[in-house]
Amino acid sequence: MAKPKKHVLVCVQGRPPGHPRGSCQDKGCAQVWQQFSDAFAARKLWESGLQLTHTSCLGPCHLGASVLVYPEGVMYTGVQPDDVAMLIDQHLLNDTPVERLLAPAEVWA
Amino acid sequence: MAKPKKHVLVCVQGRPPGHPRGSCQDKGCAQVWQQFSDAFAARKLWESGLQLTHTSCLGPCHLGASVLVYPEGVMYTGVQPDDVAMLIDQHLLNDTPVERLLAPAEVWA
């Protein structure tokens, strides 16, 4: 392994039903993670210098599912499984963040 | 919350006994995580613009416990609970990476 060009962090935090903060798990993050994981394997993204890790809480629980890309520090919220291919094609492979999914300034600015 | 000045990622990955890759859990990462978590609360590091998250595998399992700091992308290996205060004081609060704990170039360069 080497220091990655981009490191994708996918929140997989869960909380009990009725918890006031909610969680990314409530918003389907397990499927978002699976899409990333499958795509990294199928498209050999690890071998292309990208890295993928799942995490505890990244912060904007009420807007999840949350995905954070470093080193640029771009946070995405409201990510759905169908968004993953676009995040890979536009941002990870073409360095163009997906505007539609950017976290609002009140949570990440 | 806001985009953090520094984001500390602590691997808490476990693997079954005898697994060839080993894991950071084998190397005491739970105590490393606890030290960071306690210090973030006691020293109000969240309020100082730092962020702390635990993660799945960060890569250099055989050299764990692994701690990664973004946006600079500095990877530490072999981190012990007693190292946490120095990582906070020198790197997080004074922007000076702790040379002694830097991951070797063969795993992160």
XYZ file of C-alpha atoms in Angstrom:
218
model
C 0.000 0.000 0.000
C 0.951 3.631 -0.402
C -0.504 6.954 0.594
C -3.685 7.171 -1.485
C -4.475 9.845 -4.053
C -7.921 10.028 -2.549
C -9.335 8.385 0.560
C -13.088 7.804 0.712
C -14.656 7.596 4.163
C -18.186 6.213 4.414
C -20.074 6.658 7.684
C -21.749 3.444 8.841
C -22.855 4.699 12.271
C -26.081 3.297 13.706
C -28.142 4.486 16.671
C -31.172 2.993 18.451
C -34.650 3.673 17.056
C -35.970 7.030 18.236
C -32.526 8.478 18.988
C -32.744 12.255 18.484
C -29.690 12.427 16.242
C -30.759 9.638 13.925
C -27.898 8.052 12.016
C -26.512 7.298 8.600
C -27.654 3.722 9.118
C -31.257 4.990 9.154
C -30.586 6.537 5.762
C -29.277 3.444 4.037
C -25.531 3.848 4.448
C -24.984 0.073 4.432
C -26.025 -0.009 0.776
C -23.860 3.040 0.008
C -20.888 1.280 1.582
C -21.628 -1.913 -0.367
C -21.777 -0.031 -3.650
C -18.416 1.589 -2.989
C -16.893 -1.679 -1.842
C -18.139 -3.587 -4.889
C -17.006 -0.833 -7.262
C -13.539 -0.638 -5.703
C -13.128 -4.368 -6.313
C -14.712 -4.523 -9.766
C -12.991 -1.423 -11.130
C -9.644 -2.062 -9.418
C -9.784 1.309 -7.702
C -7.478 0.136 -4.919
C -4.840 -0.566 -7.540
C -5.467 2.909 -8.982
C -4.328 4.559 -5.761
C -7.700 5.118 -4.136
C -8.571 3.979 -0.625
C -11.907 3.138 1.011
C -12.680 2.920 4.732
C -15.886 2.859 6.750
C -16.175 4.980 9.831
C -18.060 5.951 12.929
C -19.941 9.263 13.013
C -18.706 11.951 10.622
C -21.032 14.608 12.009
C -24.072 15.571 9.894
C -26.218 12.606 10.983
C -29.523 14.288 10.177
C -28.460 14.710 6.547
C -26.879 11.276 5.967
C -25.755 9.151 4.401
C -22.436 10.998 4.740
C -19.351 10.386 2.614
C -16.112 12.338 3.091
C -13.216 12.487 0.641
C -9.687 13.424 1.736
C -7.209 15.024 1.309
C -9.452 17.698 -0.188
C -11.965 17.406 2.641
C -15.097 17.336 0.509
C -18.163 16.194 2.474
C -21.186 14.736 0.771
C -24.580 14.317 2.447
C -27.779 12.583 1.419
C -25.812 10.049 -0.581
C -27.851 7.220 -2.022
C -26.549 3.952 -3.475
C -27.337 5.165 -6.991
C -25.033 8.157 -6.488
C -21.907 6.085 -5.955
C -20.999 5.565 -9.615
C -21.173 9.316 -10.234
C -19.023 10.077 -7.182
C -16.420 7.651 -8.491
C -16.513 8.807 -12.110
C -16.645 12.544 -11.508
C -14.803 13.092 -8.247
C -12.492 10.178 -7.582
C -11.370 9.634 -11.152
C -11.858 13.105 -12.632
C -11.294 15.432 -9.676
C -14.620 17.219 -10.111
C -16.764 17.216 -6.966
C -20.448 16.402 -7.458
C -22.090 19.730 -6.647
C -25.573 18.300 -6.133
C -24.419 16.206 -3.164
C -22.119 18.654 -1.388
C -22.872 19.121 2.309
C -24.511 22.479 3.011
C -22.282 25.213 4.388
C -23.961 25.119 7.807
C -22.514 21.683 8.464
C -19.214 21.780 6.563
C -17.552 25.078 5.767
C -20.163 21.469 13.273
C -17.804 22.819 10.645
C -15.067 21.415 8.463
C -12.336 20.509 10.972
C -8.832 21.943 11.034
C -7.586 18.423 11.567
C -9.451 15.129 11.479
C -8.014 12.206 13.454
C -8.906 8.715 12.245
C -8.218 5.824 14.614
C -8.369 2.280 13.229
C -10.384 -0.060 15.460
C -10.422 -3.037 13.095
C -10.423 -6.521 14.637
C -9.811 -9.893 12.994
C -10.144 -13.463 14.308
C -7.228 -14.994 16.240
C -4.627 -16.403 13.868
C -5.683 -14.253 10.916
C -2.587 -13.677 8.756
C -3.028 -9.908 8.591
C -3.470 -9.432 12.319
C -5.257 -6.215 13.229
C -4.985 -2.984 15.135
C -7.270 -4.533 17.755
C -4.482 -7.055 18.486
C -2.176 -4.108 19.137
C -4.348 -2.320 21.658
C -6.175 0.178 19.459
C -9.204 0.199 21.770
C -7.095 1.880 24.449
C -5.649 4.303 21.886
C -9.161 5.228 20.825
C -10.253 5.667 24.439
C -7.318 7.967 25.174
C -8.161 10.149 22.189
C -11.852 10.159 23.037
C -11.245 11.096 26.678
C -8.757 13.813 25.714
C -11.102 15.305 23.108
C -13.755 15.648 25.796
C -11.508 16.786 28.644
C -9.527 19.292 26.595
C -12.481 20.502 24.525
C -10.715 19.609 21.298
C -13.997 19.299 19.421
C -14.707 22.926 20.269
C -11.197 23.800 19.046
C -12.008 22.650 15.529
C -10.598 19.140 15.706
C -12.549 16.024 14.790
C -12.179 12.383 15.883
C -13.593 9.294 14.186
C -12.903 5.587 14.466
C -12.568 3.512 11.357
C -12.258 0.157 9.710
C -8.909 -0.935 8.281
C -6.516 1.853 7.317
C -3.991 -0.514 5.753
C -0.785 -1.204 7.720
C -2.337 -3.824 10.027
C 0.962 -5.517 10.851
C 2.344 -2.249 12.224
C -0.718 -1.072 14.182
C -2.163 0.592 16.015
C -2.665 2.995 13.103
C -3.763 6.619 13.381
C -4.206 8.871 10.336
C -4.501 12.655 10.394
C -6.118 14.606 7.544
C -6.032 16.883 5.605
C -2.262 16.501 5.678
C -2.442 12.731 5.337
C 0.073 11.869 8.038
C -0.056 8.177 9.015
C 1.202 6.960 12.355
C 1.883 3.313 13.170
C 2.731 1.486 16.368
C 0.748 4.003 18.370
C 0.384 3.180 22.051
C -2.023 4.776 24.528
C 0.834 6.690 26.122
C 1.613 8.356 22.783
C -1.756 10.062 22.468
C -0.974 13.140 24.557
C 2.142 13.822 22.483
C 0.224 13.421 19.222
C -2.303 15.954 20.466
C 0.204 18.432 21.847
C 2.739 18.326 19.032
C 0.743 17.545 15.928
C -2.885 18.489 16.459
C -2.264 21.653 18.436
C 1.193 22.645 17.199
C 1.279 21.320 13.636
C 4.501 19.355 14.168
C 4.195 15.659 13.263
C 5.712 13.220 15.759
C 8.640 11.812 13.765
C 9.143 8.765 15.975
C 5.690 7.403 15.124
C 5.500 8.147 11.399
C 4.593 5.160 9.256
C 7.572 3.827 7.311
C 7.808 4.810 3.657
C 7.077 1.273 2.445
C 3.519 1.532 3.736
C 2.735 5.234 3.317
C 4.634 7.352 0.827
